[in-house]
Coordinates of N, CA and C in Angstrom, one line a residue:
M1 N -0.5 102.1 -52.4 CA 0.1 101.3 -51.4 C 0.3 99.8 -51.9
S2 N 1.5 99.3 -51.6 CA 1.8 97.9 -52.1 C 1.3 96.9 -51.0
Y3 N 1.1 95.7 -51.5 CA 0.6 94.6 -50.7 C 1.6 93.4 -50.9
Y4 N 1.8 92.7 -49.8 CA 2.7 91.6 -49.8 C 2.2 90.4 -49.1
T5 N 2.5 89.2 -49.7 CA 2.1 87.9 -49.0 C 3.2 87.6 -48.0
T6 N 3.0 86.6 -47.2 CA 4.0 86.1 -46.2 C 5.2 85.7 -47.0
G7 N 5.1 85.0 -48.1 CA 6.2 84.5 -48.9 C 7.0 85.7 -49.4
D8 N 6.3 86.8 -49.8 CA 7.0 87.9 -50.4 C 8.0 88.6 -49.3
I9 N 7.5 88.8 -48.1 CA 8.3 89.5 -47.2 C 9.4 88.6 -46.6
A10 N 9.0 87.3 -46.5 CA 10.0 86.3 -46.0 C 11.2 86.3 -47.0
E11 N 11.0 86.3 -48.3 CA 12.1 86.3 -49.2 C 12.8 87.6 -49.2
Q12 N 12.1 88.8 -49.1 CA 12.7 90.1 -49.1 C 13.6 90.3 -47.9
Y13 N 13.3 89.8 -46.8 CA 14.1 90.0 -45.5 C 14.9 88.8 -45.1
D14 N 14.9 87.8 -46.0 CA 15.7 86.6 -45.8 C 15.4 85.9 -44.4
V15 N 14.1 85.7 -44.2 CA 13.7 84.9 -43.0 C 12.7 83.9 -43.6
S16 N 12.4 82.9 -42.7 CA 11.5 81.8 -43.2 C 10.0 82.2 -43.1
V17 N 9.2 81.6 -43.8 CA 7.7 81.8 -43.8 C 7.2 81.5 -42.4
R18 N 7.8 80.5 -41.8 CA 7.4 80.1 -40.4 C 7.7 81.2 -39.4
T19 N 8.8 81.9 -39.6 CA 9.2 83.0 -38.7 C 8.1 84.1 -38.8
I20 N 7.7 84.5 -40.0 CA 6.6 85.5 -40.1 C 5.3 85.0 -39.5
Q21 N 5.0 83.8 -39.7 CA 3.8 83.2 -39.1 C 3.9 83.2 -37.6
Y22 N 5.1 82.9 -37.1 CA 5.3 82.9 -35.6 C 5.2 84.3 -35.0
Y23 N 5.7 85.3 -35.7 CA 5.5 86.7 -35.2 C 4.1 87.1 -35.2
D24 N 3.3 86.6 -36.1 CA 1.8 86.8 -36.1 C 1.2 86.2 -34.8
K25 N 1.6 84.9 -34.6 CA 1.1 84.1 -33.5 C 1.4 84.8 -32.1
K26 N 2.7 85.4 -32.1 CA 3.1 86.1 -30.8 C 2.5 87.5 -30.7
G27 N 1.9 87.9 -31.7 CA 1.2 89.2 -31.7 C 2.1 90.4 -31.9
I28 N 3.3 90.2 -32.5 CA 4.2 91.4 -32.7 C 4.2 91.8 -34.2
L29 N 3.6 91.0 -35.1 CA 3.5 91.4 -36.5 C 2.2 90.9 -37.1
K30 N 1.1 91.5 -36.8 CA -0.2 91.1 -37.4 C -0.3 91.6 -38.8
P31 N -0.9 90.8 -39.7 CA -1.1 91.2 -41.1 C -2.2 92.3 -41.1
S32 N -2.1 93.2 -42.0 CA -3.2 94.2 -42.1 C -4.5 93.7 -42.7
H33 N -4.3 92.7 -43.6 CA -5.5 92.1 -44.2 C -5.4 90.6 -44.4
F34 N -6.6 90.0 -44.7 CA -6.6 88.6 -45.0 C -7.4 88.5 -46.3
T35 N -7.0 87.5 -47.2 CA -7.7 87.2 -48.4 C -8.9 86.4 -48.0
K36 N -9.8 86.1 -49.0 CA -10.9 85.2 -48.8 C -10.5 83.8 -48.4
T37 N -9.3 83.5 -48.8 CA -8.8 82.1 -48.5 C -7.9 82.1 -47.2
K38 N -8.0 83.2 -46.4 CA -7.3 83.4 -45.2 C -5.8 83.6 -45.3
R39 N -5.3 84.0 -46.5 CA -3.9 84.3 -46.6 C -3.6 85.6 -46.0
R40 N -2.4 85.7 -45.4 CA -2.0 87.0 -44.7 C -1.5 88.0 -45.8
I41 N -2.0 89.2 -45.6 CA -1.5 90.3 -46.5 C -0.9 91.4 -45.7
Y42 N 0.3 91.8 -46.1 CA 1.0 92.9 -45.4 C 1.2 94.1 -46.2
T43 N 1.3 95.3 -45.5 CA 1.5 96.5 -46.2 C 2.9 97.1 -46.0
D44 N 3.1 98.2 -46.6 CA 4.5 98.9 -46.4 C 4.7 99.2 -44.9
D45 N 3.6 99.6 -44.2 CA 3.8 99.9 -42.8 C 4.2 98.6 -42.0
D46 N 3.6 97.5 -42.4 CA 3.9 96.2 -41.8 C 5.4 95.9 -42.0
L47 N 5.9 96.2 -43.2 CA 7.3 95.9 -43.5 C 8.2 96.8 -42.6
K48 N 7.8 98.0 -42.3 CA 8.6 98.8 -41.4 C 8.7 98.2 -40.0
K49 N 7.5 97.7 -39.6 CA 7.5 97.0 -38.3 C 8.4 95.8 -38.3
L50 N 8.4 95.0 -39.4 CA 9.3 93.9 -39.5 C 10.8 94.3 -39.4
E51 N 11.1 95.4 -40.1 CA 12.5 95.9 -40.0 C 12.9 96.2 -38.6
L52 N 12.0 96.8 -37.9 CA 12.2 97.2 -36.5 C 12.4 95.9 -35.6
I53 N 11.5 94.9 -35.9 CA 11.6 93.7 -35.1 C 13.0 93.0 -35.3
L54 N 13.4 92.9 -36.6 CA 14.7 92.3 -36.9 C 15.8 93.0 -36.3
L55 N 15.7 94.4 -36.3 CA 16.8 95.2 -35.7 C 16.9 94.9 -34.2
L56 N 15.8 94.9 -33.5 CA 15.8 94.7 -32.1 C 16.3 93.3 -31.8
K57 N 15.9 92.3 -32.6 CA 16.3 90.9 -32.4 C 17.8 90.8 -32.6
N58 N 18.4 91.5 -33.6 CA 19.8 91.5 -33.8 C 20.6 92.1 -32.6
M59 N 19.9 93.0 -31.8 CA 20.5 93.6 -30.6 C 20.3 92.7 -29.4
G60 N 19.7 91.5 -29.6 CA 19.6 90.6 -28.5 C 18.3 90.7 -27.7
C61 N 17.3 91.4 -28.2 CA 16.0 91.6 -27.5 C 15.2 90.3 -27.7
S62 N 14.5 89.9 -26.6 CA 13.6 88.7 -26.7 C 12.3 89.1 -27.4
L63 N 11.6 88.2 -27.8 CA 10.3 88.5 -28.5 C 9.3 89.2 -27.5
N64 N 9.4 88.8 -26.2 CA 8.5 89.5 -25.2 C 9.0 91.0 -25.1
E65 N 10.3 91.2 -25.1 CA 10.8 92.6 -25.0 C 10.4 93.4 -26.2
I66 N 10.5 92.7 -27.4 CA 10.1 93.4 -28.7 C 8.6 93.7 -28.6
K67 N 7.8 92.8 -28.1 CA 6.3 93.0 -28.1 C 6.0 94.2 -27.2
T68 N 6.8 94.4 -26.1 CA 6.6 95.5 -25.2 C 7.0 96.8 -25.9
L69 N 8.1 96.8 -26.7 CA 8.5 98.0 -27.4 C 7.6 98.3 -28.6
M70 N 7.0 97.3 -29.2 CA 6.1 97.6 -30.3 C 4.8 98.2 -29.9
N71 N 4.6 98.3 -28.6 CA 3.3 98.9 -28.1 C 3.4 100.4 -28.5
E72 N 2.2 100.9 -28.8 CA 2.1 102.3 -29.3 C 2.6 103.3 -28.2
E73 N 2.5 102.9 -26.9 CA 2.9 103.8 -25.9 C 4.4 103.8 -25.6
S74 N 5.1 102.9 -26.2 CA 6.5 102.8 -25.9 C 7.3 104.0 -26.6
T75 N 8.3 104.4 -25.9 CA 9.1 105.6 -26.4 C 10.6 105.1 -26.4
M76 N 11.4 106.1 -26.8 CA 12.8 105.8 -26.8 C 13.4 105.6 -25.4
K77 N 12.7 106.1 -24.4 CA 13.1 105.9 -23.0 C 12.9 104.5 -22.6
T78 N 11.8 103.9 -23.1 CA 11.6 102.4 -22.8 C 12.7 101.6 -23.5
L79 N 13.0 102.0 -24.8 CA 14.0 101.3 -25.5 C 15.4 101.4 -24.8
N80 N 15.7 102.6 -24.4 CA 17.0 102.8 -23.7 C 17.1 102.0 -22.4
Y81 N 16.0 101.9 -21.7 CA 16.0 101.0 -20.5 C 16.3 99.6 -20.8
I82 N 15.6 99.1 -21.8 CA 15.7 97.6 -22.2 C 17.1 97.4 -22.7
L83 N 17.6 98.3 -23.5 CA 19.0 98.1 -24.1 C 20.1 98.2 -23.1
N84 N 19.9 99.1 -22.1 CA 20.9 99.2 -21.0 C 20.9 97.9 -20.2
M85 N 19.7 97.3 -19.9 CA 19.7 96.0 -19.2 C 20.4 94.9 -20.1
K86 N 20.1 95.0 -21.4 CA 20.7 94.0 -22.3 C 22.2 94.1 -22.3
E87 N 22.6 95.4 -22.4 CA 24.1 95.6 -22.4 C 24.8 95.1 -21.2
E88 N 24.2 95.4 -20.0 CA 24.8 94.9 -18.8 C 24.9 93.4 -18.7
T89 N 23.9 92.7 -19.2 CA 23.8 91.2 -19.2 C 24.9 90.7 -20.2
L90 N 25.0 91.3 -21.4 CA 26.0 90.9 -22.3 C 27.4 91.1 -21.9
I91 N 27.7 92.2 -21.2 CA 29.0 92.5 -20.7 C 29.4 91.5 -19.7
K92 N 28.5 91.1 -18.8 CA 28.8 90.0 -17.8 C 29.1 88.7 -18.4
Q93 N 28.3 88.4 -19.5 CA 28.5 87.1 -20.2 C 29.8 87.1 -20.9
I94 N 30.2 88.2 -21.5 CA 31.5 88.3 -22.1 C 32.7 88.2 -21.1
E95 N 32.5 88.8 -19.9 CA 33.5 88.7 -18.9 C 33.7 87.3 -18.4
Q96 N 32.5 86.6 -18.2 CA 32.5 85.2 -17.8 C 33.2 84.3 -18.8
K97 N 32.9 84.5 -20.1 CA 33.5 83.7 -21.2 C 35.0 84.0 -21.3
Q98 N 35.3 85.2 -21.2 CA 36.8 85.6 -21.2 C 37.5 84.9 -20.1
S99 N 36.9 84.9 -18.9 CA 37.6 84.2 -17.8 C 37.8 82.7 -18.1
I100 N 36.8 82.1 -18.8 CA 37.0 80.7 -19.1 C 38.1 80.5 -20.1
V101 N 38.1 81.4 -21.1 CA 39.2 81.4 -22.2 C 40.6 81.5 -21.5
D102 N 40.7 82.5 -20.6 CA 42.0 82.7 -19.9 C 42.4 81.5 -19.1
K103 N 41.4 80.8 -18.5 CA 41.8 79.6 -17.7 C 42.2 78.5 -18.6
I104 N 41.5 78.4 -19.8 CA 41.9 77.3 -20.8 C 43.4 77.6 -21.3
K105 N 43.7 78.8 -21.6 CA 45.0 79.2 -22.1 C 46.1 78.9 -21.0
L106 N 45.7 79.3 -19.8 CA 46.7 79.1 -18.7 C 46.9 77.6 -18.5
T107 N 45.9 76.8 -18.5 CA 46.0 75.3 -18.3 C 46.8 74.7 -19.4
K108 N 46.6 75.1 -20.6 CA 47.3 74.5 -21.8 C 48.8 74.8 -21.7
Q109 N 49.2 75.8 -21.0 CA 50.6 76.1 -20.9 C 51.4 75.0 -20.1
Y110 N 50.7 74.2 -19.3 CA 51.4 73.3 -18.4 C 51.5 71.9 -19.0
F111 N 51.2 71.7 -20.2 CA 51.5 70.4 -20.8 C 51.7 70.6 -22.3
N112 N 52.5 69.7 -23.0 CA 52.7 69.8 -24.4 C 51.6 69.0 -25.1
E113 N 51.5 69.2 -26.4 CA 50.5 68.5 -27.2 C 50.6 67.0 -27.3
S114 N 51.8 66.5 -27.1 CA 52.1 65.1 -27.2 C 52.1 64.4 -25.9
S115 N 51.8 65.1 -24.8 CA 51.9 64.6 -23.5 C 51.0 63.4 -23.3
V116 N 51.5 62.3 -22.6 CA 50.7 61.1 -22.4 C 50.3 61.0 -20.9
T117 N 50.4 62.1 -20.2 CA 50.1 62.2 -18.8 C 48.6 62.0 -18.6
P118 N 48.2 61.1 -17.6 CA 46.7 60.9 -17.4 C 46.0 62.1 -17.2
I119 N 44.7 62.1 -17.6 CA 43.9 63.3 -17.5 C 43.6 63.8 -16.1
F120 N 43.6 62.8 -15.1 CA 43.4 63.2 -13.7 C 44.4 64.1 -13.1
K121 N 45.6 64.2 -13.8 CA 46.6 65.1 -13.4 C 46.2 66.6 -13.5
L122 N 45.1 66.8 -14.2 CA 44.7 68.2 -14.4 C 44.3 68.8 -13.0
N123 N 43.7 68.0 -12.1 CA 43.4 68.5 -10.8 C 44.7 68.9 -10.0
D124 N 45.8 68.2 -10.2 CA 47.0 68.5 -9.5 C 47.6 69.8 -10.1
I125 N 47.5 70.0 -11.4 CA 48.0 71.2 -12.0 C 47.3 72.4 -11.4
E126 N 46.0 72.4 -11.2 CA 45.3 73.5 -10.6 C 45.8 73.8 -9.2
K127 N 46.1 72.8 -8.4 CA 46.6 72.9 -7.1 C 48.0 73.6 -7.1
I128 N 48.8 73.1 -8.1 CA 50.2 73.7 -8.2 C 50.1 75.2 -8.5
V129 N 49.2 75.5 -9.4 CA 49.1 76.9 -9.8 C 48.8 77.8 -8.6
K130 N 47.9 77.3 -7.7 CA 47.5 78.1 -6.5 C 48.8 78.2 -5.6
E131 N 49.6 77.1 -5.5 CA 50.8 77.2 -4.7 C 51.8 78.2 -5.2
S132 N 51.8 78.4 -6.5 CA 52.7 79.4 -7.1 C 52.6 80.8 -6.5
N133 N 51.4 81.1 -5.9 CA 51.2 82.4 -5.3 C 52.1 82.6 -4.1
N134 N 52.8 81.6 -3.6 CA 53.7 81.7 -2.5 C 55.0 82.5 -3.0
M135 N 55.1 82.7 -4.2 CA 56.3 83.5 -4.8 C 56.1 85.0 -4.6
K136 N 55.0 85.4 -4.1 CA 54.7 86.8 -4.1 C 55.7 87.6 -3.3
E137 N 56.2 87.1 -2.2 CA 57.2 87.8 -1.4 C 58.5 88.0 -2.2
T138 N 58.9 87.0 -2.9 CA 60.1 87.1 -3.7 C 59.9 88.2 -4.8
Y139 N 58.7 88.1 -5.5 CA 58.4 89.1 -6.5 C 58.5 90.5 -6.0
K140 N 57.9 90.7 -4.8 CA 57.9 92.1 -4.2 C 59.3 92.6 -4.0
K141 N 60.2 91.8 -3.4 CA 61.5 92.3 -3.2 C 62.2 92.6 -4.5
I142 N 62.0 91.8 -5.5 CA 62.6 92.1 -6.8 C 62.1 93.4 -7.4
I143 N 60.8 93.5 -7.4 CA 60.1 94.7 -8.0 C 60.6 96.0 -7.2
L144 N 60.6 95.9 -5.9 CA 61.0 97.1 -5.1 C 62.5 97.5 -5.4
S145 N 63.4 96.5 -5.4 CA 64.8 96.8 -5.7 C 64.9 97.3 -7.1
A146 N 64.2 96.7 -8.1 CA 64.3 97.1 -9.5 C 63.8 98.6 -9.7
S147 N 62.8 99.0 -8.9 CA 62.3 100.3 -9.0 C 63.3 101.3 -8.5
I148 N 64.0 101.0 -7.4 CA 65.1 101.9 -6.9 C 66.2 102.0 -7.9
V149 N 66.6 100.9 -8.4 CA 67.7 100.9 -9.4 C 67.3 101.6 -10.7
G150 N 66.1 101.4 -11.0 CA 65.6 102.1 -12.2 C 65.7 103.6 -12.1
I151 N 65.4 104.1 -10.9 CA 65.5 105.6 -10.6 C 66.9 106.0 -10.8
I152 N 67.8 105.2 -10.2 CA 69.3 105.6 -10.3 C 69.7 105.6 -11.8
Q153 N 69.3 104.6 -12.5 CA 69.7 104.4 -13.9 C 69.2 105.6 -14.7
Y154 N 67.9 106.0 -14.6 CA 67.4 107.1 -15.4 C 67.9 108.5 -14.9
T155 N 68.3 108.5 -13.6 CA 69.0 109.8 -13.1 C 70.3 109.9 -13.9
G156 N 71.0 108.8 -14.0 CA 72.3 108.9 -14.7 C 72.1 109.3 -16.2
L157 N 71.1 108.7 -16.8 CA 70.8 109.0 -18.2 C 70.5 110.4 -18.4
I158 N 69.5 110.9 -17.6 CA 69.1 112.3 -17.7 C 70.2 113.3 -17.4
S159 N 71.0 113.0 -16.4 CA 72.2 113.8 -16.1 C 73.2 113.9 -17.2
S160 N 73.4 112.8 -17.8 CA 74.3 112.8 -19.0 C 73.8 113.6 -20.1
F161 N 72.5 113.5 -20.4 CA 71.8 114.2 -21.4 C 71.9 115.7 -21.2
V162 N 71.5 116.1 -19.9 CA 71.4 117.6 -19.6 C 72.8 118.2 -19.6
L163 N 73.8 117.5 -19.0 CA 75.2 118.0 -18.9 C 76.0 117.8 -20.1
R164 N 75.4 117.0 -21.1 CA 76.1 116.6 -22.3 C 77.5 116.0 -21.9
N165 N 77.4 115.2 -20.9 CA 78.7 114.5 -20.4 C 78.3 113.1 -20.0
K166 N 79.1 112.1 -20.5 CA 78.8 110.7 -20.3 C 79.3 110.3 -18.9
T167 N 79.9 111.1 -18.1 CA 80.5 110.7 -16.8 C 79.4 110.2 -15.9
P168 N 78.2 110.9 -15.7 CA 77.2 110.3 -14.8 C 76.8 108.9 -15.2
L169 N 76.6 108.7 -16.5 CA 76.2 107.3 -17.0 C 77.3 106.3 -16.7
F170 N 78.6 106.7 -16.9 CA 79.7 105.8 -16.6 C 79.7 105.4 -15.1
I171 N 79.4 106.4 -14.3 CA 79.4 106.2 -12.9 C 78.4 105.1 -12.4
V172 N 77.1 105.2 -13.0 CA 76.0 104.3 -12.5 C 76.1 103.0 -13.3
S173 N 76.7 102.9 -14.4 CA 76.7 101.7 -15.2 C 77.3 100.5 -14.4
P174 N 78.4 100.6 -13.7 CA 78.9 99.4 -13.0 C 77.9 98.9 -11.9
F175 N 77.2 99.9 -11.3 CA 76.2 99.6 -10.3 C 75.1 98.9 -10.9
I176 N 74.6 99.3 -12.1 CA 73.5 98.6 -12.7 C 73.8 97.2 -13.1
I177 N 75.0 97.0 -13.6 CA 75.5 95.7 -14.0 C 75.6 94.8 -12.8
S178 N 76.2 95.3 -11.7 CA 76.3 94.5 -10.5 C 74.9 94.1 -10.0
Y179 N 74.0 95.1 -10.0 CA 72.6 94.8 -9.6 C 72.0 93.7 -10.4
A180 N 72.2 93.7 -11.7 CA 71.6 92.7 -12.6 C 72.1 91.3 -12.3
I181 N 73.4 91.3 -12.0 CA 74.0 90.0 -11.6 C 73.5 89.5 -10.3
E182 N 73.4 90.4 -9.3 CA 73.0 90.0 -8.0 C 71.5 89.6 -7.9
I183 N 70.7 90.4 -8.7 CA 69.2 90.0 -8.6 C 68.9 88.7 -9.3
T184 N 69.7 88.4 -10.4 CA 69.6 87.1 -11.0 C 70.0 86.0 -10.1
R185 N 71.1 86.2 -9.3 CA 71.5 85.2 -8.4 C 70.4 85.0 -7.3
Y186 N 69.9 86.1 -6.8 CA 68.9 86.1 -5.8 C 67.6 85.3 -6.2
Y187 N 67.2 85.6 -7.5 CA 66.0 84.9 -8.0 C 66.3 83.4 -8.1
Y188 N 67.5 83.1 -8.7 CA 67.9 81.7 -8.9 C 68.0 80.9 -7.6
K189 N 68.5 81.6 -6.5 CA 68.7 81.0 -5.2 C 67.3 80.7 -4.6
N190 N 66.3 81.5 -4.8 CA 65.1 81.5 -4.1 C 63.9 80.8 -4.9
V191 N 64.2 80.3 -6.1 CA 63.2 79.7 -6.8 C 63.5 78.3 -7.3
E192 N 62.5 77.4 -7.3 CA 62.6 76.1 -8.0 C 61.4 76.0 -8.8
F193 N 61.3 74.9 -9.5 CA 60.1 74.7 -10.5 C 59.5 73.3 -10.2
I194 N 58.2 73.3 -10.5 CA 57.4 72.1 -10.3 C 56.9 71.6 -11.6
C195 N 57.2 70.3 -11.9 CA 56.7 69.7 -13.1 C 55.2 69.4 -13.0
P196 N 54.4 69.9 -13.9 CA 53.0 69.7 -13.8 C 52.6 68.2 -14.0
N197 N 53.5 67.4 -14.5 CA 53.2 66.0 -14.7 C 53.4 65.2 -13.4
F198 N 54.6 65.3 -12.9 CA 54.9 64.5 -11.7 C 55.0 65.2 -10.4
Q199 N 54.8 66.5 -10.5 CA 54.8 67.4 -9.3 C 56.1 67.4 -8.5
N200 N 57.2 66.9 -9.2 CA 58.5 66.9 -8.5 C 59.1 68.3 -8.6
Q201 N 59.7 68.7 -7.5 CA 60.3 70.1 -7.5 C 61.8 70.0 -7.9
F202 N 62.2 70.8 -8.8 CA 63.6 70.7 -9.3 C 64.1 72.1 -9.6
R203 N 65.5 72.1 -9.7 CA 66.1 73.4 -10.1 C 67.1 73.1 -11.3
P204 N 66.8 73.6 -12.4 CA 67.7 73.5 -13.6 C 68.9 74.4 -13.5
S205 N 69.8 74.3 -14.4 CA 70.9 75.1 -14.4 C 70.5 76.6 -14.6
L206 N 71.4 77.5 -14.1 CA 71.1 78.9 -14.3 C 70.9 79.3 -15.7
N207 N 71.8 78.8 -16.6 CA 71.7 79.1 -18.0 C 70.3 78.7 -18.6
K208 N 69.8 77.5 -18.2 CA 68.5 77.1 -18.7 C 67.4 78.0 -18.2
V209 N 67.5 78.4 -16.9 CA 66.5 79.3 -16.4 C 66.5 80.7 -17.1
I210 N 67.7 81.2 -17.4 CA 67.8 82.5 -18.1 C 67.3 82.5 -19.5
T211 N 67.6 81.4 -20.2 CA 67.3 81.3 -21.6 C 65.9 80.7 -21.9
A212 N 65.2 80.1 -20.9 CA 63.9 79.5 -21.2 C 62.8 80.5 -21.5
K213 N 61.9 80.1 -22.4 CA 60.7 80.9 -22.6 C 59.9 80.9 -21.3
H214 N 59.3 82.0 -21.1 CA 58.6 82.1 -19.8 C 57.4 83.0 -19.8
T215 N 56.5 82.8 -18.9 CA 55.4 83.7 -18.6 C 55.6 84.4 -17.2
M216 N 54.6 85.0 -16.7 CA 54.8 85.7 -15.4 C 55.2 84.7 -14.3
K217 N 54.6 83.4 -14.3 CA 54.8 82.5 -13.2 C 55.4 81.1 -13.7
T218 N 55.7 81.0 -14.9 CA 56.2 79.7 -15.4 C 57.4 79.9 -16.3
R219 N 58.2 78.8 -16.5 CA 59.3 78.7 -17.5 C 59.2 77.4 -18.2
R220 N 59.5 77.4 -19.5 CA 59.4 76.2 -20.3 C 60.7 75.4 -20.1
L221 N 60.6 74.4 -19.3 CA 61.8 73.6 -19.0 C 61.6 72.1 -19.1
E222 N 62.7 71.3 -19.2 CA 62.6 69.9 -19.3 C 62.7 69.3 -17.9
C223 N 61.7 68.5 -17.6 CA 61.7 67.9 -16.2 C 62.7 66.8 -16.2
P224 N 63.6 66.7 -15.2 CA 64.6 65.6 -15.1 C 64.0 64.3 -14.8
N225 N 62.7 64.2 -14.4 CA 62.1 62.9 -14.1 C 61.4 62.3 -15.3
C226 N 60.4 63.1 -15.9 CA 59.6 62.6 -17.0 C 60.2 62.9 -18.3
H227 N 61.2 63.9 -18.3 CA 61.9 64.3 -19.5 C 60.9 65.0 -20.6
E228 N 59.8 65.4 -20.1 CA 58.9 66.2 -21.0 C 59.2 67.7 -20.8
T229 N 59.0 68.4 -21.8 CA 59.2 69.9 -21.8 C 57.9 70.6 -21.6
N230 N 57.7 71.2 -20.5 CA 56.4 71.9 -20.2 C 56.7 73.2 -19.6
Y231 N 55.6 74.0 -19.4 CA 55.7 75.3 -18.7 C 55.6 74.9 -17.2
C232 N 56.8 74.9 -16.5 CA 56.8 74.5 -15.1 C 56.6 75.7 -14.2
I233 N 55.9 75.4 -13.1 CA 55.5 76.5 -12.3 C 56.5 76.9 -11.3
E234 N 56.8 78.2 -11.1 CA 57.7 78.7 -10.1 C 57.2 78.5 -8.7
T235 N 58.0 78.1 -7.8 CA 57.7 77.9 -6.4 C 58.9 78.2 -5.6
P236 N 58.7 78.7 -4.3 CA 59.8 79.0 -3.5 C 60.7 77.8 -3.3
A237 N 62.0 78.0 -3.3 CA 63.0 76.9 -3.1 C 62.8 76.3 -1.7
K238 N 63.1 75.0 -1.7 CA 63.0 74.3 -0.4 C 64.1 74.8 0.5
T239 N 63.8 74.9 1.8 CA 64.8 75.4 2.8 C 65.7 74.2 3.1
K240 N 67.0 74.5 2.9 CA 68.0 73.4 3.1 C 68.7 73.6 4.5

């Protein structure tokens, strides 16, 4: 049987001497022997325990949890219970952090890197984003009509393929084109945009709306007031 000092196993497992000493103090890795000068001596069995400790630690187990698992009465059932608890906690933490990341990305969309807008405008941006939910009714009508037109379009395509005749496709094509024009007009008529800097509501030209980069609720447009280009939030058009 081989014997090892604290320094030997610390070097072998790339941990500090203080870590090994701390594990001894916490009662999870006691040395098998002591020399006459009180130096800790470890055996091959102790090294196996250290390997298990480091493995559990890498899986996020606390030293108290590891101490429980190192008990001779512990089984894989105990390990499974602790790991399940650990997994649930980590999943919740990941979801929370992802939510923060998503919010950061969303917020960054509403101003450009060179913006000189005061920082307190950030509160206004969040209010504007919440107001953009008022567009839901417009979205519903667009989605519903697009679904119906989609069915008609694919019916024409499938009919042309099955019959090996382009006539069904030619019949529905004018209808599809007319729908595309009308739904664009409907959207343009019912939407305006809010500048995140000055909160002024404006409507750019149809061409700018169509060609602008966009997300689900924003379009990258130049504000006519501040002349900054930002992702401006969609909002229902003012009733005239």
